[in-house]
PDB file of C-alpha atoms in Angstrom:
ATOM      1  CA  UNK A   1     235.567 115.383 178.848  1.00  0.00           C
ATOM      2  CA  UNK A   2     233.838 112.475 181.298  1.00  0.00           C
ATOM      3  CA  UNK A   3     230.907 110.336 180.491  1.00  0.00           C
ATOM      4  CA  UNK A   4     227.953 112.904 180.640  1.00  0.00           C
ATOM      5  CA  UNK A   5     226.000 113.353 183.983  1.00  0.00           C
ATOM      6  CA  UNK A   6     223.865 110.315 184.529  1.00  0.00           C
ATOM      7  CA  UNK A   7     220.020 110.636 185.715  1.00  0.00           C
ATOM      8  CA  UNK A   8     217.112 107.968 185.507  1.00  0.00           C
ATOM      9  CA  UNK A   9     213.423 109.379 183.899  1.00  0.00           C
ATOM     10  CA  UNK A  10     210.432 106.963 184.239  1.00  0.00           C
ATOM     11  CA  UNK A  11     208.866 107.083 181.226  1.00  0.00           C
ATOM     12  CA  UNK A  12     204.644 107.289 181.183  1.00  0.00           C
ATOM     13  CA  UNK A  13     204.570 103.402 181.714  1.00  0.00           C
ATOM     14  CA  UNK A  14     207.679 102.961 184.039  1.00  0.00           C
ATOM     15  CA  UNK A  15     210.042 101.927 181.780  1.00  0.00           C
ATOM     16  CA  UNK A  16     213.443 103.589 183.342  1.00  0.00           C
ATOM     17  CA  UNK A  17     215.159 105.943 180.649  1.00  0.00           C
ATOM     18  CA  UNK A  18     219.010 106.659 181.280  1.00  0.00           C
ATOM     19  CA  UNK A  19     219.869 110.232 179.971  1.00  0.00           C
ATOM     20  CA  UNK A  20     223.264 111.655 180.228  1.00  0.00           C
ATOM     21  CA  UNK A  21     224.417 115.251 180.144  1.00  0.00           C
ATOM     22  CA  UNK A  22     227.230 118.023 179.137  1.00  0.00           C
ATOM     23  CA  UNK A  23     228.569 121.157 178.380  1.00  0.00           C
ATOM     24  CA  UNK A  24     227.360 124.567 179.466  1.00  0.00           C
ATOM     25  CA  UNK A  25     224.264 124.423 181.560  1.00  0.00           C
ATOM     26  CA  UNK A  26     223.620 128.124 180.986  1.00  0.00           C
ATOM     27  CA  UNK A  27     223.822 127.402 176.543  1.00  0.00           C
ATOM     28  CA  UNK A  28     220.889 126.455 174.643  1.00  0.00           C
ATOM     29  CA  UNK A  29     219.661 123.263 174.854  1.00  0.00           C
ATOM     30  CA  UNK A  30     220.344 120.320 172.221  1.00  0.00           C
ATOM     31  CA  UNK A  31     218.824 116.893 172.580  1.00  0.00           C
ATOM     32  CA  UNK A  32     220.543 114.480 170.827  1.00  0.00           C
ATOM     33  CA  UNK A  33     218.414 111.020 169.498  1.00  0.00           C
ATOM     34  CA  UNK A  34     220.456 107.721 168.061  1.00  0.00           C
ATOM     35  CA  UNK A  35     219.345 105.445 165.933  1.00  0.00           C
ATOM     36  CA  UNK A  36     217.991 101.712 166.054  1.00  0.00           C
ATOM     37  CA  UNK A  37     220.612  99.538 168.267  1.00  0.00           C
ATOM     38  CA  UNK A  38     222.621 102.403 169.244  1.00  0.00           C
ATOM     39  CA  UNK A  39     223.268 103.896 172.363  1.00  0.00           C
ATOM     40  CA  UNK A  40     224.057 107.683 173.424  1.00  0.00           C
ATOM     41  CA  UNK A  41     227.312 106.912 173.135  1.00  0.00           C
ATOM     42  CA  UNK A  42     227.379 107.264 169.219  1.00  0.00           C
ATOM     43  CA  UNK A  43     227.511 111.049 169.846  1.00  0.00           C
ATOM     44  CA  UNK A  44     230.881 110.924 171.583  1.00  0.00           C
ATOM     45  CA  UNK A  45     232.438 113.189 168.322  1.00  0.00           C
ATOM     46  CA  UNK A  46     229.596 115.616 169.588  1.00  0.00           C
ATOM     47  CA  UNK A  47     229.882 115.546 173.773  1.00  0.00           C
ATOM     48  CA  UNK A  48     233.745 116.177 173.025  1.00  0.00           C
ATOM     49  CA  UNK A  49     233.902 118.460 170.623  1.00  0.00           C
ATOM     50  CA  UNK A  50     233.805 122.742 170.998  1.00  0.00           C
ATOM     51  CA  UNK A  51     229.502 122.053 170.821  1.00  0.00           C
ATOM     52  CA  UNK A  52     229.893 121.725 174.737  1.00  0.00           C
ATOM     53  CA  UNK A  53     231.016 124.522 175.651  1.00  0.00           C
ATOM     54  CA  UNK A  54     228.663 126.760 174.071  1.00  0.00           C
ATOM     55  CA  UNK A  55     225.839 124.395 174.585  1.00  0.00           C
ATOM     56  CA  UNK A  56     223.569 122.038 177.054  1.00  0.00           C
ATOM     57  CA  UNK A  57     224.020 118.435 175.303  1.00  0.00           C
ATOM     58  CA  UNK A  58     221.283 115.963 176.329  1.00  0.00           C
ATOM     59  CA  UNK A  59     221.152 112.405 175.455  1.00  0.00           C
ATOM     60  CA  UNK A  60     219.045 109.259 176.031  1.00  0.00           C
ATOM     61  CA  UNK A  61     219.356 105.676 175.440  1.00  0.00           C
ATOM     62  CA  UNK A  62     216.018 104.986 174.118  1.00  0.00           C
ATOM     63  CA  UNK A  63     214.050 101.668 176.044  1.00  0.00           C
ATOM     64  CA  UNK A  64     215.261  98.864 174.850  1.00  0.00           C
ATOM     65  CA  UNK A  65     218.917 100.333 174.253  1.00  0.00           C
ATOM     66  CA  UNK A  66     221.956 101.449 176.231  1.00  0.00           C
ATOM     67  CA  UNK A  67     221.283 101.613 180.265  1.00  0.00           C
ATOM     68  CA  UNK A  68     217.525 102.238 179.728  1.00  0.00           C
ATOM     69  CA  UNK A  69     214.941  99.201 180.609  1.00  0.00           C
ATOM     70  CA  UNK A  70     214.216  96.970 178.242  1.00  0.00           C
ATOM     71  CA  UNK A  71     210.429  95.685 178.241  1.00  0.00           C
ATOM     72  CA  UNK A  72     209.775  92.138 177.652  1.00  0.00           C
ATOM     73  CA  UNK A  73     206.556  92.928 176.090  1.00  0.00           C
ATOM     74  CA  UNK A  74     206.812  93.899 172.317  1.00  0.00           C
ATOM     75  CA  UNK A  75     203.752  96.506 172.941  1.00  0.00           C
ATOM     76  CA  UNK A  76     206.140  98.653 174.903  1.00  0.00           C
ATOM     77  CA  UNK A  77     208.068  99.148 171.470  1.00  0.00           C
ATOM     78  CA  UNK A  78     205.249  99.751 169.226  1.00  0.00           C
ATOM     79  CA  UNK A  79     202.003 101.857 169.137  1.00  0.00           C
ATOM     80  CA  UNK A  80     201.486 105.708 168.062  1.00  0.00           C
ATOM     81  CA  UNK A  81     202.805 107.363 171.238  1.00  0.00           C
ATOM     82  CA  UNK A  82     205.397 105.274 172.879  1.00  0.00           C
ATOM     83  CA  UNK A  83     208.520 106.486 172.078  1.00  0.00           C
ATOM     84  CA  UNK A  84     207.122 110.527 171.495  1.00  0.00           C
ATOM     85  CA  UNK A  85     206.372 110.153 175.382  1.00  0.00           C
ATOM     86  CA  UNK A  86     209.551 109.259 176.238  1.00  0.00           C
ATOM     87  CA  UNK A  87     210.933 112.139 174.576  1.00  0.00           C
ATOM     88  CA  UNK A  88     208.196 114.465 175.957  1.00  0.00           C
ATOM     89  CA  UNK A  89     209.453 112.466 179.897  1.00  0.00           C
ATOM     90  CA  UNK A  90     212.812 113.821 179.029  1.00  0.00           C
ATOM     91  CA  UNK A  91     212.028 117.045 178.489  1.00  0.00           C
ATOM     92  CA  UNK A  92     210.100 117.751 181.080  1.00  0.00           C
ATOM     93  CA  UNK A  93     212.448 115.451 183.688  1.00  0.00           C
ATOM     94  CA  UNK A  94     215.753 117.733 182.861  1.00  0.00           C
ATOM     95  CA  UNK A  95     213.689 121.210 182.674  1.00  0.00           C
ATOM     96  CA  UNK A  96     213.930 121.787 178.774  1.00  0.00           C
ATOM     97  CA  UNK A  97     212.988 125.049 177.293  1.00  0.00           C
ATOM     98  CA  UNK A  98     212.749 125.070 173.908  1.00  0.00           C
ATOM     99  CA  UNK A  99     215.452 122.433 173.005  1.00  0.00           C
ATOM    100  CA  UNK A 100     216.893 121.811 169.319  1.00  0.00           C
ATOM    101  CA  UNK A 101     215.736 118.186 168.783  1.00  0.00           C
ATOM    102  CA  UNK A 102     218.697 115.951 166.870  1.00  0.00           C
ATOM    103  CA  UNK A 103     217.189 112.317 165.501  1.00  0.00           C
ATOM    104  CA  UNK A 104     219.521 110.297 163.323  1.00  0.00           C
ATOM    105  CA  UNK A 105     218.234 107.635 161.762  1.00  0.00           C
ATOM    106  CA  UNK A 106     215.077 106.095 164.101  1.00  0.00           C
ATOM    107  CA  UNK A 107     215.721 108.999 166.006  1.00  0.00           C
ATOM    108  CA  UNK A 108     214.459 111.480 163.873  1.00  0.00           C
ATOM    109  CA  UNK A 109     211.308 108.531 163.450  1.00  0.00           C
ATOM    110  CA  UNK A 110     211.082 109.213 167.133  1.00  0.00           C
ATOM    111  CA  UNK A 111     210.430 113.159 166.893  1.00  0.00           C
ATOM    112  CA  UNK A 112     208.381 112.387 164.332  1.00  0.00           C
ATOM    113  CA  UNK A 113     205.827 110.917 166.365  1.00  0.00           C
ATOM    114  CA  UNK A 114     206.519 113.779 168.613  1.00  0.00           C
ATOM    115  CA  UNK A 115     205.263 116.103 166.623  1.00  0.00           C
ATOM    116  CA  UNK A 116     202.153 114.247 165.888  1.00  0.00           C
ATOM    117  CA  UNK A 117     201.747 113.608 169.131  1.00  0.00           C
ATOM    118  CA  UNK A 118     202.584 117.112 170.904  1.00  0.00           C
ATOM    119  CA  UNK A 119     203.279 119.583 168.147  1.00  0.00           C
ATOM    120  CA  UNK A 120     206.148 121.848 168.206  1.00  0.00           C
ATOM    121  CA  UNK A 121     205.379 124.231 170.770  1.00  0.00           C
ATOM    122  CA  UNK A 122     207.830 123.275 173.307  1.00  0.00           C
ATOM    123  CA  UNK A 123     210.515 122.973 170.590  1.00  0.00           C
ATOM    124  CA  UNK A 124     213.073 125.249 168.773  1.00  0.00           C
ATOM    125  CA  UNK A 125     214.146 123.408 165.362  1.00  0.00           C
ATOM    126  CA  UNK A 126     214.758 119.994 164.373  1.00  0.00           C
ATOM    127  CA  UNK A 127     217.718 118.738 162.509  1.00  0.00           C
ATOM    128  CA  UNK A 128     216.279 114.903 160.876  1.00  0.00           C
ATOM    129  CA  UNK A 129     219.914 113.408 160.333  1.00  0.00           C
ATOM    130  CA  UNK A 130     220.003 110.441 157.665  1.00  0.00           C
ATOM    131  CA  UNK A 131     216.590 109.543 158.846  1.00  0.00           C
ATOM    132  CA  UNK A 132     213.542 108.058 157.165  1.00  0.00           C
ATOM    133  CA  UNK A 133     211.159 110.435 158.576  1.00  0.00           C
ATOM    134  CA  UNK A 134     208.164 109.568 156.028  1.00  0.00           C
ATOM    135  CA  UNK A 135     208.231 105.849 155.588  1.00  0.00           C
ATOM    136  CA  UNK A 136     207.931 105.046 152.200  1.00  0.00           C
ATOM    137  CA  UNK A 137     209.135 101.190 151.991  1.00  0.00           C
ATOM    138  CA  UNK A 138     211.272 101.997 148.636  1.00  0.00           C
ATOM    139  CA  UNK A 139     213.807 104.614 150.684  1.00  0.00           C
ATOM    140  CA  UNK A 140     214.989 101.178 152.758  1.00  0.00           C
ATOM    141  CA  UNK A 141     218.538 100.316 151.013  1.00  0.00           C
ATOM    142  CA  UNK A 142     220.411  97.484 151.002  1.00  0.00           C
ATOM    143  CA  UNK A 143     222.381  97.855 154.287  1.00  0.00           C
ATOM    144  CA  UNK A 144     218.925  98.627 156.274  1.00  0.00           C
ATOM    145  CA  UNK A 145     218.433  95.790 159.451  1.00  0.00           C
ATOM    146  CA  UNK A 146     217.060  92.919 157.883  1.00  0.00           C
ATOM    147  CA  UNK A 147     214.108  90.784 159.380  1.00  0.00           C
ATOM    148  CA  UNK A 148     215.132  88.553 162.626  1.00  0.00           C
ATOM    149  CA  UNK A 149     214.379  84.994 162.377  1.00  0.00           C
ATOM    150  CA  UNK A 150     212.485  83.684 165.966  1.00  0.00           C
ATOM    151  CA  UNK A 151     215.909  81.960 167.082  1.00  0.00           C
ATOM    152  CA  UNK A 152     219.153  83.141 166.580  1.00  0.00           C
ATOM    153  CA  UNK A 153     222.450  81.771 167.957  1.00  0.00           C
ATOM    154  CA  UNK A 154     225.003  84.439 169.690  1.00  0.00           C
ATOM    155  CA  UNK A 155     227.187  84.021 167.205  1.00  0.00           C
ATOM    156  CA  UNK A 156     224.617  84.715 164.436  1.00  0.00           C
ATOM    157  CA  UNK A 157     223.421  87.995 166.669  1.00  0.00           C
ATOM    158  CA  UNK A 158     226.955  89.013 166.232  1.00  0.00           C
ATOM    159  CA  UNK A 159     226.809  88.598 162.659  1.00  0.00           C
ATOM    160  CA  UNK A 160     224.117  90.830 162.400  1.00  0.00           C
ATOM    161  CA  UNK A 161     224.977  93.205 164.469  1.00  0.00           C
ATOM    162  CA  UNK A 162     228.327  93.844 162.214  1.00  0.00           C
ATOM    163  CA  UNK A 163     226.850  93.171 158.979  1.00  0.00           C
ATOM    164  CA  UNK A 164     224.456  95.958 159.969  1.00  0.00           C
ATOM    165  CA  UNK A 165     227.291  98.366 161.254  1.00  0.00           C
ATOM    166  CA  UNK A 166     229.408  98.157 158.141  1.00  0.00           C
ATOM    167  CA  UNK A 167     226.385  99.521 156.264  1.00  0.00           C
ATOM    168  CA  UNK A 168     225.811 102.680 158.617  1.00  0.00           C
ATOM    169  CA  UNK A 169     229.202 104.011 157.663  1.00  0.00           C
ATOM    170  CA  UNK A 170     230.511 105.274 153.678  1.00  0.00           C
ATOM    171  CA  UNK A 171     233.951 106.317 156.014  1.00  0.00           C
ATOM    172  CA  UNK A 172     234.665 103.504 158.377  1.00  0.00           C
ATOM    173  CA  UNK A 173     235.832 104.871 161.507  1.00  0.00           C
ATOM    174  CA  UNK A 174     238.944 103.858 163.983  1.00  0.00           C
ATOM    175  CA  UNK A 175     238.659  99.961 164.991  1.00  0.00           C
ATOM    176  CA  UNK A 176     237.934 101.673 168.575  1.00  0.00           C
ATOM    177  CA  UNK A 177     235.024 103.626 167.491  1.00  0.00           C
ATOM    178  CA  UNK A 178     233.393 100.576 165.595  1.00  0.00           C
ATOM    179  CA  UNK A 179     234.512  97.813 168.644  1.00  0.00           C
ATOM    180  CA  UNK A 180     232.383 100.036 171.152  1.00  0.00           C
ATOM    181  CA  UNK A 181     229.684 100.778 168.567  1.00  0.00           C
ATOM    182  CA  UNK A 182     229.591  96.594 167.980  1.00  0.00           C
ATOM    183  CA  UNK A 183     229.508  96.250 172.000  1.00  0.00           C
ATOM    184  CA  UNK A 184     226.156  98.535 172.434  1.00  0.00           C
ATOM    185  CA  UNK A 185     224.837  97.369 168.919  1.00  0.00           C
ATOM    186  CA  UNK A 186     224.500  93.657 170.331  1.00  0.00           C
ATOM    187  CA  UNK A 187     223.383  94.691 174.331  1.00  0.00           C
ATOM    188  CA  UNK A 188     219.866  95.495 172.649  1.00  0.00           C
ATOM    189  CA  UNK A 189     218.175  91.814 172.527  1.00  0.00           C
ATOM    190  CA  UNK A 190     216.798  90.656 169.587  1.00  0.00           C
ATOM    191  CA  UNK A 191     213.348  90.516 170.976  1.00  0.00           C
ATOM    192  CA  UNK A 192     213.144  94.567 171.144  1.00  0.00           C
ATOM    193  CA  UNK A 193     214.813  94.963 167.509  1.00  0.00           C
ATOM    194  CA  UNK A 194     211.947  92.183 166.108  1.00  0.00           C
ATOM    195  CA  UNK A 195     209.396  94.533 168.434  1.00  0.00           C
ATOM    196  CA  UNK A 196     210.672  98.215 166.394  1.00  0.00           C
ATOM    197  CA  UNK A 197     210.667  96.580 163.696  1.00  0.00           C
ATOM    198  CA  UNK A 198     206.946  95.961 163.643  1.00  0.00           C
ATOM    199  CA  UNK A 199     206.467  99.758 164.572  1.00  0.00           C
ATOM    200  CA  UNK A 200     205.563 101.816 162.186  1.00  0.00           C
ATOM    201  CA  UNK A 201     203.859 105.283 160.931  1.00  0.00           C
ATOM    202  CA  UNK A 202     201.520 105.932 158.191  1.00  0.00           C
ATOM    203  CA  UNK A 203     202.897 108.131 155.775  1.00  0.00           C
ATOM    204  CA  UNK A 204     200.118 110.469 155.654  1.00  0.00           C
ATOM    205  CA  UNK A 205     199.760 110.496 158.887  1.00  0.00           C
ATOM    206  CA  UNK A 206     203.794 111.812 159.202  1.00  0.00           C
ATOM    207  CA  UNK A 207     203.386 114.199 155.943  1.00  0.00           C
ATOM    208  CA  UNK A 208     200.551 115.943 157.451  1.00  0.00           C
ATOM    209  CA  UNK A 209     202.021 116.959 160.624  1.00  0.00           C
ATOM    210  CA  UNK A 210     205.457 117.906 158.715  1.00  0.00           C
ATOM    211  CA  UNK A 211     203.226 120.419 156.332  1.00  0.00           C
ATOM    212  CA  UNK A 212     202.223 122.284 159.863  1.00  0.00           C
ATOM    213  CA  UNK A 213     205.613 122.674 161.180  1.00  0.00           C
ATOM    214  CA  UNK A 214     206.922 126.579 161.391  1.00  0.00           C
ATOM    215  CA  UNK A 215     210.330 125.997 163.491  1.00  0.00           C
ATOM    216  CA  UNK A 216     213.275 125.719 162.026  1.00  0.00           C
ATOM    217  CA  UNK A 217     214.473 122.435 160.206  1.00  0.00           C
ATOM    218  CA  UNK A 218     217.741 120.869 159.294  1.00  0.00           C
ATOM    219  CA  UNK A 219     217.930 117.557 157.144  1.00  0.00           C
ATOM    220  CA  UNK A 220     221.177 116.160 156.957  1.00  0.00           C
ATOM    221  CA  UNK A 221     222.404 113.365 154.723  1.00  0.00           C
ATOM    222  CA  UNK A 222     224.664 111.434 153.163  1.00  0.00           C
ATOM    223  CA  UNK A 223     224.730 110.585 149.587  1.00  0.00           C
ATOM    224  CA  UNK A 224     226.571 107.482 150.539  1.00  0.00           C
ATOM    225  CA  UNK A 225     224.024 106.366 151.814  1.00  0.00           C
ATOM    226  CA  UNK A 226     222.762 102.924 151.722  1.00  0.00           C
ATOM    227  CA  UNK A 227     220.715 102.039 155.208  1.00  0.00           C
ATOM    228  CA  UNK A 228     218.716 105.071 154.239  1.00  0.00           C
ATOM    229  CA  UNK A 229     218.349 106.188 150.334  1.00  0.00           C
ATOM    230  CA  UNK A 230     218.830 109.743 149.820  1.00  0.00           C
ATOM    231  CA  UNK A 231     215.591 109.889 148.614  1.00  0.00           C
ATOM    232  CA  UNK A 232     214.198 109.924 151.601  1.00  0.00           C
ATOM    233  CA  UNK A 233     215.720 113.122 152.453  1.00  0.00           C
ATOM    234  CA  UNK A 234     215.003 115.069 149.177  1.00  0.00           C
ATOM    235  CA  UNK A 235     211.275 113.306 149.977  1.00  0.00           C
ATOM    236  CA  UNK A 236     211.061 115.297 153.551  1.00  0.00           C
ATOM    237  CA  UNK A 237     212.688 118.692 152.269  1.00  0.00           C
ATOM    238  CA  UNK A 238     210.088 119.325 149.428  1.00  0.00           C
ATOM    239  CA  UNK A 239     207.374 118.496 152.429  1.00  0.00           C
ATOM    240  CA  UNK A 240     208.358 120.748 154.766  1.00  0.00           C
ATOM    241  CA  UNK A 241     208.694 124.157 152.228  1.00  0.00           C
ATOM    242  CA  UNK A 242     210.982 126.134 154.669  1.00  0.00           C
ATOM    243  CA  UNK A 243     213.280 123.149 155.622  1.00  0.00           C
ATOM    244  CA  UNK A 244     216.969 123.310 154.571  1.00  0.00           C
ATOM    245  CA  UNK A 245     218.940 120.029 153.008  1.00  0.00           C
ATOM    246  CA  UNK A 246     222.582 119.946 153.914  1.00  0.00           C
ATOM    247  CA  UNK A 247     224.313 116.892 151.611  1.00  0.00           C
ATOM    248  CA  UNK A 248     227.430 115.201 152.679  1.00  0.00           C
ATOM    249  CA  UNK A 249     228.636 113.806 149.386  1.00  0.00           C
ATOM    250  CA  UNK A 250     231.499 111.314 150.534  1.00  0.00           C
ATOM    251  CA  UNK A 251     229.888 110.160 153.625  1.00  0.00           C
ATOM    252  CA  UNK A 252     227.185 106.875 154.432  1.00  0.00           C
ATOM    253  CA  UNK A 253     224.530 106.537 157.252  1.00  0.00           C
ATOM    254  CA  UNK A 254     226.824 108.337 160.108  1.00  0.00           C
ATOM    255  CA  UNK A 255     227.520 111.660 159.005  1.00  0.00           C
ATOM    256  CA  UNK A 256     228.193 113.133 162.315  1.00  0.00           C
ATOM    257  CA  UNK A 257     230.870 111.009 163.061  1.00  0.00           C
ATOM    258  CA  UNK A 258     232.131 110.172 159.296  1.00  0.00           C
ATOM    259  CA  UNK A 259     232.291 114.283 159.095  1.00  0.00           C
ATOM    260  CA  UNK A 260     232.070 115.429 162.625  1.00  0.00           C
ATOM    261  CA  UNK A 261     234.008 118.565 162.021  1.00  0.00           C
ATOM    262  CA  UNK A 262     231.861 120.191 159.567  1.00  0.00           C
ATOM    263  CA  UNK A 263     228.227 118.628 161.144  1.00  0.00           C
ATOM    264  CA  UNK A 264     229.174 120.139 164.124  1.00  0.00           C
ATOM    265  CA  UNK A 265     230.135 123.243 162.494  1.00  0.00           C
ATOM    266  CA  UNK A 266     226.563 123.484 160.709  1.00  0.00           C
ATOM    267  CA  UNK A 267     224.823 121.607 164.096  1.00  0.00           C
ATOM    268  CA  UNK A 268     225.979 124.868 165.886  1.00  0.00           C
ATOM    269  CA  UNK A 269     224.917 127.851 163.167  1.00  0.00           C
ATOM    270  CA  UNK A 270     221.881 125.777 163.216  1.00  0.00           C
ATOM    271  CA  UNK A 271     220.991 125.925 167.374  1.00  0.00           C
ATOM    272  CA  UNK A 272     221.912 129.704 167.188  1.00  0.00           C
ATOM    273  CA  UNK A 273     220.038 130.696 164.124  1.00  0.00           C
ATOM    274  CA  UNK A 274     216.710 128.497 165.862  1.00  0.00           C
ATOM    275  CA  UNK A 275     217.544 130.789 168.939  1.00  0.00           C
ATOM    276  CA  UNK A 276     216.064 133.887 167.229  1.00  0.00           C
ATOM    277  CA  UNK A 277     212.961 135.504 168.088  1.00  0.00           C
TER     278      UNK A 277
END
């Protein structure tokens, strides 16, 4: 399968979003969220895999990432709306009804402050994928992105950039997966990843809105996991009383792609099981 359908959403404040699209127009839609310095293109074992054909797969590259803008001004990264109205842009932009919303890693941060923000009344379920939805300082690991210094060379940029990829995966993938993952890791400047780092959620703030969710919800994570500690998950699944946790015991940060056959698998049951009435 080709590189998804491309279309341009203007976010609330004009930043330009690029969102990409596959599969079966006619299937239930999936959204699916990266992480921090990632790109759409980290759901490639998804877009080409049997999930296409029975459903509508929509991705974004968040501001700051990928093909979307990238704001100079390191408000446009923080703040308790910003990135929930991007997501709500999307939505409405491609005609959503009722979408399953995917968020590994900052992504699931990102619906999150959705849900704070707009509830889940336009929604269908959520799967949280290796995510630190409630942001309790002590679920960080070791291989989470460290603090940017003001300067940085290239060549220490680079650095970073792998040092930081190495962590998000227990199973390393090809050398081709992890050159193109390196490629849209360093695109994002270092000004926007020093801007989301300084954005943050209070934790009551996040635990509250979780207790008041009634759709369905999927956490997914490894328990190789070292960017974010397992804990975090077992932390969301005993907040949200209905939610089901699905461990992947030899796999890191990346689950999806370290066990893409069986995430999609479970990704799937999930979308059709939210579908019911």
């Amino acid at each position: 399968m080709a590189e998804g359908a491309r279309s341009d959403v203007r976010a609330p404040d004009g930043t330009r979003l690029a969102v990409y699209e596959w599969g079966n127009a006619a299937g239930p839609p999936v959204v699916l969220m990266h992480g921090f310095a990632q790109s759409h293109l980290c759901f490639e074992p998804q877009y080409r895999s049997a999930l296409a054909e029975r459903f509508r797969l929509v991705a974004f590259d968040m501001r700051g990432h990928g093909e979307s803008g990238q704001p100079h001004d390191a408000a446009a990264y923080q703040g308790s709306r910003v990135w929930a109205d991007d997501l709500a842009a999307v939505m409405a932009a491609k005609e959503l009804k009722r979408p399953v919303l995917v968020g590994w890693s900052m992504g699931g941060r990102v619906i999150r402050q959705y849900l704070i923000n707009y509830g889940e009344a336009q929604i269908a379920g959520i799967n949280f994928v290796a995510s630190l939805v409630i942001e309790e300082p002590r679920f960080r690991g070791p291989g989470a992105p460290k603090p940017l210094p003001d300067h940085l060379t290239l060549e220490a940029e680079i650095d970073v950039a792998i040092d930081f990829l190495d962590g998000c995966f227990g199973k390393k993938p090809s050398e081709a997966v992890f050159r193109r993952a390196l490629g849209y890791n360093v695109r994002v400047p270092a000004s926007a990843r020093r801007a989301i780092a300084g954005w943050s959620t209070p934790a009551a703030l996040t635990i509250d809105a979780l207790r008041r969710m009634t759709v369905p919800v999927l956490i997914t994570h490894g328990r190789q996991d070292t960017v974010v500690l397992p804990a975090a998950a077992e932390m969301a699944a005993s907040t949200i009383a209905h939610a089901r946790l699905s461990w992947f015991d030899d796999c890191g940060h990346s689950p999806f792609v370290e066990d893409a056959a069986r995430f999609n698998d479970e990704l799937a049951a999930f979308v059709m099981a939210s579908q019911q009435p």
